[in-house]
Every structure is written in C-alpha cells, then in structure tokens.
mmCIF file of C-alpha atoms and ligand atoms in Angstrom:
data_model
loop_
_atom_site.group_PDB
_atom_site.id
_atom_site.type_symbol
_atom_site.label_atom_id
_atom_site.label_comp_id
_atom_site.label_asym_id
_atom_site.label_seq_id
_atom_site.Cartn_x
_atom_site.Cartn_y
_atom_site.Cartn_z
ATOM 1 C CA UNK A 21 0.000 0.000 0.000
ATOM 2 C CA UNK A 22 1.243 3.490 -0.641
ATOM 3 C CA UNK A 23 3.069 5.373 1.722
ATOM 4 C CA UNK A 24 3.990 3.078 4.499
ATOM 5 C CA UNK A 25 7.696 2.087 3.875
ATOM 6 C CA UNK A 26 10.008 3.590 5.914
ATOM 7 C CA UNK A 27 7.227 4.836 8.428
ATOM 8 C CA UNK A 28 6.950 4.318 11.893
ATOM 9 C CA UNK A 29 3.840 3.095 13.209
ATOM 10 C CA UNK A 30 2.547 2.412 17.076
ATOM 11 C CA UNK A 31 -0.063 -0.464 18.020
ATOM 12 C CA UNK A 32 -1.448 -0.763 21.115
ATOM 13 C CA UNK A 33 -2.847 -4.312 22.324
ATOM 14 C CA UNK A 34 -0.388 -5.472 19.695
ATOM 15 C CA UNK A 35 0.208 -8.407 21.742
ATOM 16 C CA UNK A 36 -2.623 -10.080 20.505
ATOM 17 C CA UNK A 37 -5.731 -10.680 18.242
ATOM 18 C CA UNK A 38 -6.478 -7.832 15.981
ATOM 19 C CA UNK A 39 -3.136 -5.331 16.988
ATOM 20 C CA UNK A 40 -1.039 -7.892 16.125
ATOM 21 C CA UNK A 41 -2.286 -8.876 13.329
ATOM 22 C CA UNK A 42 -2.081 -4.785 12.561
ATOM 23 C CA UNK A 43 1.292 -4.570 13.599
ATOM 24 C CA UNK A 44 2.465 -7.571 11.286
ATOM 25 C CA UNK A 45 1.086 -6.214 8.556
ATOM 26 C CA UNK A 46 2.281 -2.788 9.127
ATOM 27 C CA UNK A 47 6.029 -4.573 9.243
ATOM 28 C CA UNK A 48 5.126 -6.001 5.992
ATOM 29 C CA UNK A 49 4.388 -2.671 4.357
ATOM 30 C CA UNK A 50 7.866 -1.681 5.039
ATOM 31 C CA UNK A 51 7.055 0.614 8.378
ATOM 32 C CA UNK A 52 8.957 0.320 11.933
ATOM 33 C CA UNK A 53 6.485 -1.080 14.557
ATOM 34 C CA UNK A 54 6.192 -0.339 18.035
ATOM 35 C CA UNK A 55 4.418 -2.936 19.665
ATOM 36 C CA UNK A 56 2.975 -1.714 22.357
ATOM 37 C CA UNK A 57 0.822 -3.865 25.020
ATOM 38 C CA UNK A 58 0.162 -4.745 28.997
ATOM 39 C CA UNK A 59 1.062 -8.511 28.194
ATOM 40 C CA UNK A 60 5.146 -8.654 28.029
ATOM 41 C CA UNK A 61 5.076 -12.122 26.399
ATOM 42 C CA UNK A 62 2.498 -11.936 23.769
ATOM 43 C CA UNK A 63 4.093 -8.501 22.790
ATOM 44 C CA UNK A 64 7.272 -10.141 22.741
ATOM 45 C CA UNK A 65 5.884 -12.935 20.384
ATOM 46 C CA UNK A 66 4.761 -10.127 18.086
ATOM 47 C CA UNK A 67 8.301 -8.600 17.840
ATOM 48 C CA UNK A 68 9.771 -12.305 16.972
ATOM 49 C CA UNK A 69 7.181 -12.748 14.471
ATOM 50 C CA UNK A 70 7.758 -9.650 12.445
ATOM 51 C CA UNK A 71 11.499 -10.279 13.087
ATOM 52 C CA UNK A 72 11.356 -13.924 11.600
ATOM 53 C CA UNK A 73 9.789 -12.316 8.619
ATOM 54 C CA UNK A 74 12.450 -9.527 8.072
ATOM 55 C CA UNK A 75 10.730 -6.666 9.508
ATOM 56 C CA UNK A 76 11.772 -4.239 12.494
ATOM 57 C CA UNK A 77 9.725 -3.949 15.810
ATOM 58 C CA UNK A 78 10.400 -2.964 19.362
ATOM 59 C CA UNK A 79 7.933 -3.921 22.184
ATOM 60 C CA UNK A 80 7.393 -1.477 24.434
ATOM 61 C CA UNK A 81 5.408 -2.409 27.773
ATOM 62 C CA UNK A 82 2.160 -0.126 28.339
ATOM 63 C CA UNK A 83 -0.940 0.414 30.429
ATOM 64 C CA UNK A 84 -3.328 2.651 27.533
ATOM 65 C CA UNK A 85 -5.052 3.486 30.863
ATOM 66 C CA UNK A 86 -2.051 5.619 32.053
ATOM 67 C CA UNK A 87 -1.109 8.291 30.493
ATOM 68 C CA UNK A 88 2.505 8.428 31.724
ATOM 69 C CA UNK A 89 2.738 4.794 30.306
ATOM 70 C CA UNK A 90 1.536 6.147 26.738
ATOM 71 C CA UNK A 91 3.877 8.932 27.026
ATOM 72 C CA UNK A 92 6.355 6.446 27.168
ATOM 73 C CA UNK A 93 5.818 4.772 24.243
ATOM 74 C CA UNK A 94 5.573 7.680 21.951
ATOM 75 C CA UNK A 95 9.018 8.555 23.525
ATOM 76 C CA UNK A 96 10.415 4.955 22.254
ATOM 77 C CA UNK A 97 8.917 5.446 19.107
ATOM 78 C CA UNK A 98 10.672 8.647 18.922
ATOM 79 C CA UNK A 99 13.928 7.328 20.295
ATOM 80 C CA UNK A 100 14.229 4.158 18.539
ATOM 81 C CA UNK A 101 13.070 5.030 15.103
ATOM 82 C CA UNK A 102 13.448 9.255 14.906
ATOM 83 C CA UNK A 103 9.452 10.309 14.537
ATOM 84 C CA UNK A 104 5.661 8.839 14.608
ATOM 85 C CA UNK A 105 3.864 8.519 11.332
ATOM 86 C CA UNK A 106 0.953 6.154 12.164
ATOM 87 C CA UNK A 107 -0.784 4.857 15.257
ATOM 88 C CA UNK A 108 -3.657 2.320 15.624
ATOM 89 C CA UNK A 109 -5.241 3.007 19.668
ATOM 90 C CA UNK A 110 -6.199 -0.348 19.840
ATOM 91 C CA UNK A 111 -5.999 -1.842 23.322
ATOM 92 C CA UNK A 112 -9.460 -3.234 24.998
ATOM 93 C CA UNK A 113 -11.194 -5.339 27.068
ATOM 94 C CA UNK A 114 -14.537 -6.941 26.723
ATOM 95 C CA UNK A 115 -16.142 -6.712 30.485
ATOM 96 C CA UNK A 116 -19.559 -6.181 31.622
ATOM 97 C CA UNK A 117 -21.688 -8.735 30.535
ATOM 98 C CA UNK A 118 -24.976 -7.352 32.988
ATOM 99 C CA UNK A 119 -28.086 -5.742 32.798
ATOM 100 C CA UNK A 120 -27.206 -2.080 33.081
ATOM 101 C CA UNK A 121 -28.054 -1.588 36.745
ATOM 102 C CA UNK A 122 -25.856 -4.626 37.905
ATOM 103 C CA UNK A 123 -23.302 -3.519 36.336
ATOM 104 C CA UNK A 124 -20.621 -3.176 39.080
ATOM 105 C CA UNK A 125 -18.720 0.634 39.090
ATOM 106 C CA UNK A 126 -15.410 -0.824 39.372
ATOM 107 C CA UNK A 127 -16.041 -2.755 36.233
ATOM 108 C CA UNK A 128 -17.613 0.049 34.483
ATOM 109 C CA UNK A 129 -14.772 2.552 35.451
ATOM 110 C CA UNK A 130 -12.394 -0.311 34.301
ATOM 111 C CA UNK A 131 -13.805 -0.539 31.023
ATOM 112 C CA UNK A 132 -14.311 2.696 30.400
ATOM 113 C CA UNK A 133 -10.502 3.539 31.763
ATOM 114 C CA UNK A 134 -8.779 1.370 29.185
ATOM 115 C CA UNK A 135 -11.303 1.776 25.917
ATOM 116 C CA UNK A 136 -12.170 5.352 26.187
ATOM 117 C CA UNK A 137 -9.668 7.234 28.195
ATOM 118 C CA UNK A 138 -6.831 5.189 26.762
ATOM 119 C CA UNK A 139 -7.849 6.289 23.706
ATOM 120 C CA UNK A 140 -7.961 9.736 24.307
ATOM 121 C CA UNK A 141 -4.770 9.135 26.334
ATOM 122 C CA UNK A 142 -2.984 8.011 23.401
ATOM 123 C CA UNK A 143 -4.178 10.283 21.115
ATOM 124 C CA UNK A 144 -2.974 13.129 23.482
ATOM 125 C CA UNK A 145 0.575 11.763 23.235
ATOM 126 C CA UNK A 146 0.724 10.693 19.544
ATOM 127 C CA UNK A 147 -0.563 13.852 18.348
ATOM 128 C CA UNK A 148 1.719 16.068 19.653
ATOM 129 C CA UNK A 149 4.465 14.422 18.278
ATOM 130 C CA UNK A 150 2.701 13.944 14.929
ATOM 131 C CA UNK A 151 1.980 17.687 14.093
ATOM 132 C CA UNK A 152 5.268 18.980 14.987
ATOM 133 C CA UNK A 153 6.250 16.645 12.370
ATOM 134 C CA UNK A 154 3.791 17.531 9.887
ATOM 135 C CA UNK A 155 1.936 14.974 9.546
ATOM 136 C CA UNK A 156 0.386 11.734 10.303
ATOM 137 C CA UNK A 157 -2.617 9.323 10.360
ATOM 138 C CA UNK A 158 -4.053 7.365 13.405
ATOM 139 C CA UNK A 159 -7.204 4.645 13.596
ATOM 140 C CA UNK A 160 -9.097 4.127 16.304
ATOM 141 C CA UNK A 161 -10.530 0.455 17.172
ATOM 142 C CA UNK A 162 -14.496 1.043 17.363
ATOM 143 C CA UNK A 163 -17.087 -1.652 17.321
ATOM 144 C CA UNK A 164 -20.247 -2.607 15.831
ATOM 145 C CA UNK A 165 -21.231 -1.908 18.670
ATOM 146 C CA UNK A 166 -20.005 1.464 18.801
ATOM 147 C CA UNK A 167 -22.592 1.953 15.997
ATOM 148 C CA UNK A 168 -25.864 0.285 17.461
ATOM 149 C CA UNK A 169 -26.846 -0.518 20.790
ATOM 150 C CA UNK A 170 -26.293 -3.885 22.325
ATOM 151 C CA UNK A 171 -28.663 -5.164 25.079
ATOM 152 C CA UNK A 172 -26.406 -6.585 28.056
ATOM 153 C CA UNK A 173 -23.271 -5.027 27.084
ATOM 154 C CA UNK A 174 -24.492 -1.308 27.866
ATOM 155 C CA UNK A 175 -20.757 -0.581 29.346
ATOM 156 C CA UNK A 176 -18.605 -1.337 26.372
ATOM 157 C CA UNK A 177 -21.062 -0.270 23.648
ATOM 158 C CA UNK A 178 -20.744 3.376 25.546
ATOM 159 C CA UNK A 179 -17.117 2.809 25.296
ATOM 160 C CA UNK A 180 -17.223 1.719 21.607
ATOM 161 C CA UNK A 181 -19.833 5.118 21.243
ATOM 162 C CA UNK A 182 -17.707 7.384 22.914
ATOM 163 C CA UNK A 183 -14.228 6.163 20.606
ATOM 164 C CA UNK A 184 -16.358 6.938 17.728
ATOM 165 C CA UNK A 185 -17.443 10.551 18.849
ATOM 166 C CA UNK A 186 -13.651 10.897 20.221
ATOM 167 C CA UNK A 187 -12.493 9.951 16.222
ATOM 168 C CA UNK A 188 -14.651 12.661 14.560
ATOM 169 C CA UNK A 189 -14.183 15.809 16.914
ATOM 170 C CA UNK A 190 -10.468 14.924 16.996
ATOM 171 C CA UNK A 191 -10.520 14.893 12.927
ATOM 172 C CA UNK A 192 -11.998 17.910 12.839
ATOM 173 C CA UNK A 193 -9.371 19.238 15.251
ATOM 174 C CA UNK A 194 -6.742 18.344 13.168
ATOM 175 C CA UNK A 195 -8.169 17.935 9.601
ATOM 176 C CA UNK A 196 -6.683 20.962 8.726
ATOM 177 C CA UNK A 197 -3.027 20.365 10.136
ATOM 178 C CA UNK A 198 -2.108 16.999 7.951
ATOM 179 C CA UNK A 199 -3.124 14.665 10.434
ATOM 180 C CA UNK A 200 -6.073 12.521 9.392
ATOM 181 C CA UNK A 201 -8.109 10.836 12.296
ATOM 182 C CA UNK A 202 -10.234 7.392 11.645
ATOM 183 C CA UNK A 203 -11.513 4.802 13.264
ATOM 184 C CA UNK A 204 -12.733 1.011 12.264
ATOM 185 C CA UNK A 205 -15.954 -0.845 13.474
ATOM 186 C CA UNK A 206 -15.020 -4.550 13.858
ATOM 187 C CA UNK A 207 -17.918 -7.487 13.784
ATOM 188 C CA UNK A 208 -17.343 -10.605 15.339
ATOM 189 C CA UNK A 209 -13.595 -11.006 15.218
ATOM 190 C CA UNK A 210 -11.875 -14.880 15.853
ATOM 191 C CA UNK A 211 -9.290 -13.475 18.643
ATOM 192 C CA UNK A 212 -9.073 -14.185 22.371
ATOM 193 C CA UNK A 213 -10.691 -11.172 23.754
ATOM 194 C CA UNK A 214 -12.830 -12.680 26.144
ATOM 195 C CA UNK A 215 -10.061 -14.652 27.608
ATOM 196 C CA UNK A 216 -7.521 -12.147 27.908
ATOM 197 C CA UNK A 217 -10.553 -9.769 29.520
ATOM 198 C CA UNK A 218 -10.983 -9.854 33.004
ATOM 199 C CA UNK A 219 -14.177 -11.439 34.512
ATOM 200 C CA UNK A 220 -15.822 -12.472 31.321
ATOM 201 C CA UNK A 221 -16.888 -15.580 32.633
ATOM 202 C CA UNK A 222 -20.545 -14.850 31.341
ATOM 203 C CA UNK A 223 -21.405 -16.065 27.707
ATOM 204 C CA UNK A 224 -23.059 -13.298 26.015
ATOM 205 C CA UNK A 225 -25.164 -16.039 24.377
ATOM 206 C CA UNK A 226 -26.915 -17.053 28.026
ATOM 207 C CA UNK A 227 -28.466 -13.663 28.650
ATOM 208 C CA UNK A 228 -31.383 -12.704 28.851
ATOM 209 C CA UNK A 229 -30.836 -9.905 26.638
ATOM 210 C CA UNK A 230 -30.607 -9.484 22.175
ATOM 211 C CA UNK A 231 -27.084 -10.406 21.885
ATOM 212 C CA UNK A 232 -27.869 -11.571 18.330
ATOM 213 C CA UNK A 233 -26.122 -8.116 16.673
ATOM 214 C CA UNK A 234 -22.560 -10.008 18.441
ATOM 215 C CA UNK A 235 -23.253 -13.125 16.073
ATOM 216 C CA UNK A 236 -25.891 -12.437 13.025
ATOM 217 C CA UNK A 237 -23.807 -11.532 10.240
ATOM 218 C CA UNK A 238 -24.741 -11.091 7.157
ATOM 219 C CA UNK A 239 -21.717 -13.072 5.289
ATOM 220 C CA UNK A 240 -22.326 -15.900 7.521
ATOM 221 C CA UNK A 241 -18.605 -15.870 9.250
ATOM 222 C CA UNK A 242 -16.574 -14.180 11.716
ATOM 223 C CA UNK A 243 -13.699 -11.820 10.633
ATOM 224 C CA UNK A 244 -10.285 -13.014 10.867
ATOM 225 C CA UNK A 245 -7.462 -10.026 12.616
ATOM 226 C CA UNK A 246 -6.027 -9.849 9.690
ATOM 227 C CA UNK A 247 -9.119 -8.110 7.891
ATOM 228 C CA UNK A 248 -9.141 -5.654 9.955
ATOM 229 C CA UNK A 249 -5.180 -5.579 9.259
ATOM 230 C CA UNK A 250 -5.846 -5.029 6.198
ATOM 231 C CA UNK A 251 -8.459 -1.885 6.736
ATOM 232 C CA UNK A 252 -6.367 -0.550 9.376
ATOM 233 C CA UNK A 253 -3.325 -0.179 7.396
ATOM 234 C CA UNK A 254 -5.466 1.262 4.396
ATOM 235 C CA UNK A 255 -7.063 4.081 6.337
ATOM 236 C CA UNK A 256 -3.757 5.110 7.051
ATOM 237 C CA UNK A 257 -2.097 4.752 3.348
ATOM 238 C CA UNK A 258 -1.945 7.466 1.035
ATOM 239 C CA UNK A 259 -4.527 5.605 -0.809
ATOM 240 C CA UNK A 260 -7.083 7.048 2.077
ATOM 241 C CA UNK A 261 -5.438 10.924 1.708
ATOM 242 C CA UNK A 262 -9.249 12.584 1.550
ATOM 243 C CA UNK A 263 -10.365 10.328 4.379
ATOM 244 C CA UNK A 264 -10.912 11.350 7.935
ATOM 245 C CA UNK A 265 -13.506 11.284 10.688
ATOM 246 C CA UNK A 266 -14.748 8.122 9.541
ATOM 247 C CA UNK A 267 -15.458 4.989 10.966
ATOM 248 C CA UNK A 268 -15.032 2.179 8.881
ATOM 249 C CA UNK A 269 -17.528 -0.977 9.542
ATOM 250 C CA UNK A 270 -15.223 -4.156 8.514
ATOM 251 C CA UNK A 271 -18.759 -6.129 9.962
ATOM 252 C CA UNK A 272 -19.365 -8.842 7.125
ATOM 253 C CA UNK A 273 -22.402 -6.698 6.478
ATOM 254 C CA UNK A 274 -23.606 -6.156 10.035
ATOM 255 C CA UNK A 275 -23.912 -2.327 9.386
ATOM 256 C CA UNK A 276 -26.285 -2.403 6.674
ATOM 257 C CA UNK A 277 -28.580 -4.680 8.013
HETATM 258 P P1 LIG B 323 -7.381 -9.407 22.238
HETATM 259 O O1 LIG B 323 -7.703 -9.672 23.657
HETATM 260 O O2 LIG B 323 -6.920 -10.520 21.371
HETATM 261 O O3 LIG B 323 -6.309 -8.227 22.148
HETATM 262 C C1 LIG B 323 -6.379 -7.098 22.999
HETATM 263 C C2 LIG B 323 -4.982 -6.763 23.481
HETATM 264 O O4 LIG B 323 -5.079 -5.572 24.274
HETATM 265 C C3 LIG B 323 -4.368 -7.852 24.372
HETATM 266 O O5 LIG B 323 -3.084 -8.184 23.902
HETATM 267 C C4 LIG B 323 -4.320 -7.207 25.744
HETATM 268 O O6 LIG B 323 -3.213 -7.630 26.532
HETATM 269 C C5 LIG B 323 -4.202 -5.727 25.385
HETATM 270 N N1 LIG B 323 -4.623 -4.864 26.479
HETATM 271 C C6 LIG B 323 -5.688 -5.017 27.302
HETATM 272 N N2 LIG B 323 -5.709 -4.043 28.216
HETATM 273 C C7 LIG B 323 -4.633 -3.263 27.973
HETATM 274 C C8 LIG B 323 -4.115 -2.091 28.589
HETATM 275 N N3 LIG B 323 -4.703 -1.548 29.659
HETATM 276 N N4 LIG B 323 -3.005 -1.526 28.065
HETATM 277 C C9 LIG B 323 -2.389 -2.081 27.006
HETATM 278 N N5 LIG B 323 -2.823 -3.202 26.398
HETATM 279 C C10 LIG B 323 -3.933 -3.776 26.868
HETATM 280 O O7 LIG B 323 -8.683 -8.750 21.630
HETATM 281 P P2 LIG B 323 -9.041 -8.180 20.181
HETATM 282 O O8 LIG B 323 -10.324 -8.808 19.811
HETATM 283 O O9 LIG B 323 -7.896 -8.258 19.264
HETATM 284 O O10 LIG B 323 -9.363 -6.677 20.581
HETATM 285 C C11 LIG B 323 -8.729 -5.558 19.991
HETATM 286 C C12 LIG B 323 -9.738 -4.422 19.910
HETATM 287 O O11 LIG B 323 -10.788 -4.795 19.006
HETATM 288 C C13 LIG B 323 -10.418 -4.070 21.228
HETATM 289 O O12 LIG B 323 -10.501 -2.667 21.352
HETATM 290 C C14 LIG B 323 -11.809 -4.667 21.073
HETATM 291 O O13 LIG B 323 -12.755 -3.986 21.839
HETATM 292 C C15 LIG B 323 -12.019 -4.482 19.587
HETATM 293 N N6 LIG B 323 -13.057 -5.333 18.999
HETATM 294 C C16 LIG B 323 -12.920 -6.685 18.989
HETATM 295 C C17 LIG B 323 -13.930 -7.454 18.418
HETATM 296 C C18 LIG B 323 -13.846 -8.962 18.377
HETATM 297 O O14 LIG B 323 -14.846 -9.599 18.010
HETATM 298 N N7 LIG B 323 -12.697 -9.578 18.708
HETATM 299 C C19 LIG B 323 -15.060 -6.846 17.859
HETATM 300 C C20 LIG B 323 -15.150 -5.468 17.893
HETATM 301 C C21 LIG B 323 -14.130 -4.710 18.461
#
C-alpha cells in the first residue's frame, strides 16, 4: 500500500488478536512497529514474528489506561526510530456482561478507563508528536457496537460510542493540520478477547438480553485479525489521503442490516 515504507507506526494491544495482526502487517508494508501492550510475552511474540519475517519492531510495555505509560511509548517510538507517522489506539477489554443496573462501578470505570480514556490518552501523546512533524494518520478500534446498541453489554457499547465521537471531533481538530483521524468498526472477530478480559466468565449467548447483533452476520462468518489488518493499514495509506472522521464498519455486512 502506498506510503507506508520507511514509516513508523505504534499499536497498542499489539500483543494479541487484531493489533497484532495490525502490527504484522504494518512490518510487511515496510514501516517500523512499536508494539505496544500490557502482556510482556504476547508482545514479545509479536516482535519475533515480524522479526522472523524480516521486519523491524520494538515492544514497548504499556498500560493505555495511564497516560505516563503512553507517554512512554511515543518517547520509544521517537527514540528508537526518529518520529511517529501512524498509530492504531487499539488496546481493549470486553467486560460487563450485565443488565445495566448490575453492572458493578469498578467494572464500568475499568472498562471505560482502558477503551475510552486510553484512547484519548494516546491520542494526546501521539498527536503532539505527529503535528510537529507535519503529519500523520491514526485509527481508532471502534465496534459494531459502537454503531448500534447492544442489550447486556451497555458498558462497552458506551465505550465503543464514545471512541467513535472521540475519532470525529479529533478529525476535525486536526483535519486541517495533515493529520487525518479514523476509526474502524469490527464485527465478530476470531481473537481471544474474552479470555484475555478480566471477569468475562458470562457467555453473552446465556443472557437474557438481544445479543444476536454479536453473532448475526450477514456473510455468515466471523472476521479473521487480519481483515481488519488489512483496513487498518489502508485508512492510514496514502490511498485514504481525503479520508478522515470516519469509521469504517469491517462487519461482514452487520452495518447495513
Ligand atoms: P485481544 O484480547 O486478542 O487483544 C487485545 C490486546 O489488548 C491484548 O493483547 C491485551 O493484553 C491488550 N490490552 C488489554 N488491556 C490493555 C491495557 N490496559 N493496556 C495495554 N494493552 C492492553 O482482543 P481483540 O479482539 O484483538 O481486541 C482488539 C480491539 O478490538 C479491542 O478494542 C476490542 O474492543 C475491539 N473489537 C474486537 C472485536 C472482536 O470480536 N474480537 C469486535 C469489535 C471490536
């Protein structure tokens, strides 16, 4: 894709799922990747696997939730590879499986800590950095559900909402200063999430609530990581230079439905 070789791109929750399959295929495009994720070992496995395949990463340990920690890794990005072209915020967890009034404020503040405010948080950091440069392009990891409402998962659809709202004001922020501002709206992706989440011992299937948005899709399949790779790293080519403010559905069709 055009403009990505040479490039240095952040991914947060590149440890696993969808950021690494976005930081692997940002390696293959020829850009630097700072992997960036709470998990030291799966991050680590991401910097092997880009390594195996000739590309250059550097893992960088973060909490999106802290905004020192974010700091941090738009300093190694800085230090290790001289600037910050690209960054995809996307680090979450998938909590809060409840009807909205047993939903527990520790949990909500949790969720809401690490997919909205780490969000923000890393924006804060990246941008900075970006406009003294010039220049730069950064996607934001919605939801379907940060399109519709989902019975039973009130807590992260408002998180999934609020990214989306975050992605357009910022755009318009910076629309005029070279830095474009995007997010995408995965479906039902085949990734860990709900294991690597804490207390997600609920299946989403066994409440009492319409769930059926999470698994009704129109192409009949869930999405593999690397489709939303592969929209990720196009909303931040070239190719997408008149593009910002816009969140992508990569949904099998969810959207229009
Ligand atoms: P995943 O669990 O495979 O990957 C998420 C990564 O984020 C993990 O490596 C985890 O360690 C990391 N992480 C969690 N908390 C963190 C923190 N505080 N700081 C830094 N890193 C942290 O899940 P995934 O499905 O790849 O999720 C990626 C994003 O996609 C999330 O924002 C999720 O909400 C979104 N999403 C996923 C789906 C899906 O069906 N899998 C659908 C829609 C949206």
């Amino acid at each position: 894709m055009n403009g990505l070789a040479g490039k240095t791109a952040v991914v947060t929750g590149a440890g696993s799922g969808i950021g690494r399959a976005s930081a692997e295929r940002f390696a293959e495009e020829g850009a630097n990747v700072v992997v960036a994720d709470i998990d030291e070992e799966g991050g680590r496995e991401t910097v092997d696997a880009i390594e195996d395949a000739g590309g250059d990463a550097t893992f960088v340990d973060i909490d999106v939730s802290d905004v020192e920690s974010v700091e941090h890794m738009v300093d190694v990005a800085v230090d290790t590879y001289g600037g910050l072209d690209f960054a995809h915020n996307n680090a979450g967890i998938l909590t809060g499986f409840a009807g909205v009034t047993d939903i527990d404020e520790d949990q909500w503040e949790q969720l809401i800590d690490i997919n909205l405010k780490g969000v923000w948080a890393c924006m804060k950091a990246e941008l900075s950095v970006m406009e003294e440069q010039g220049g730069g392009a950064i996607v934001n990891t919605a939801s379907e559900s940060g399109l519709v409402g989902m019975g039973g998962l009130s807590s992260y659809s408002a998180s999934k909402h609020g990214v989306v709202g975050l992605t357009k004001s910022v755009a318009l922020e910076y629309a005029s200063r070279g830095i474009r501002v995007n997010a995408i709206a995965p479906g039902p992706t085949k990734t860990n999430i709900q294991a690597n989440s804490p207390d997600t011992d609920a299946d989403p299937r066994s409440l009492p609530f319409d769930t059926s948005a999470m698994t009704d899709v129109p192409m009949d399949r869930v999405a593999e990581p690397e489709e939303m790779a592969g929209a990720t790293v196009f909303l931040c080519s070239d190719d997408a230079s008149y593009i910002t403010g816009h969140t992508l559905p990569v949904d099998g069709g969810q959207a229009a439905d």
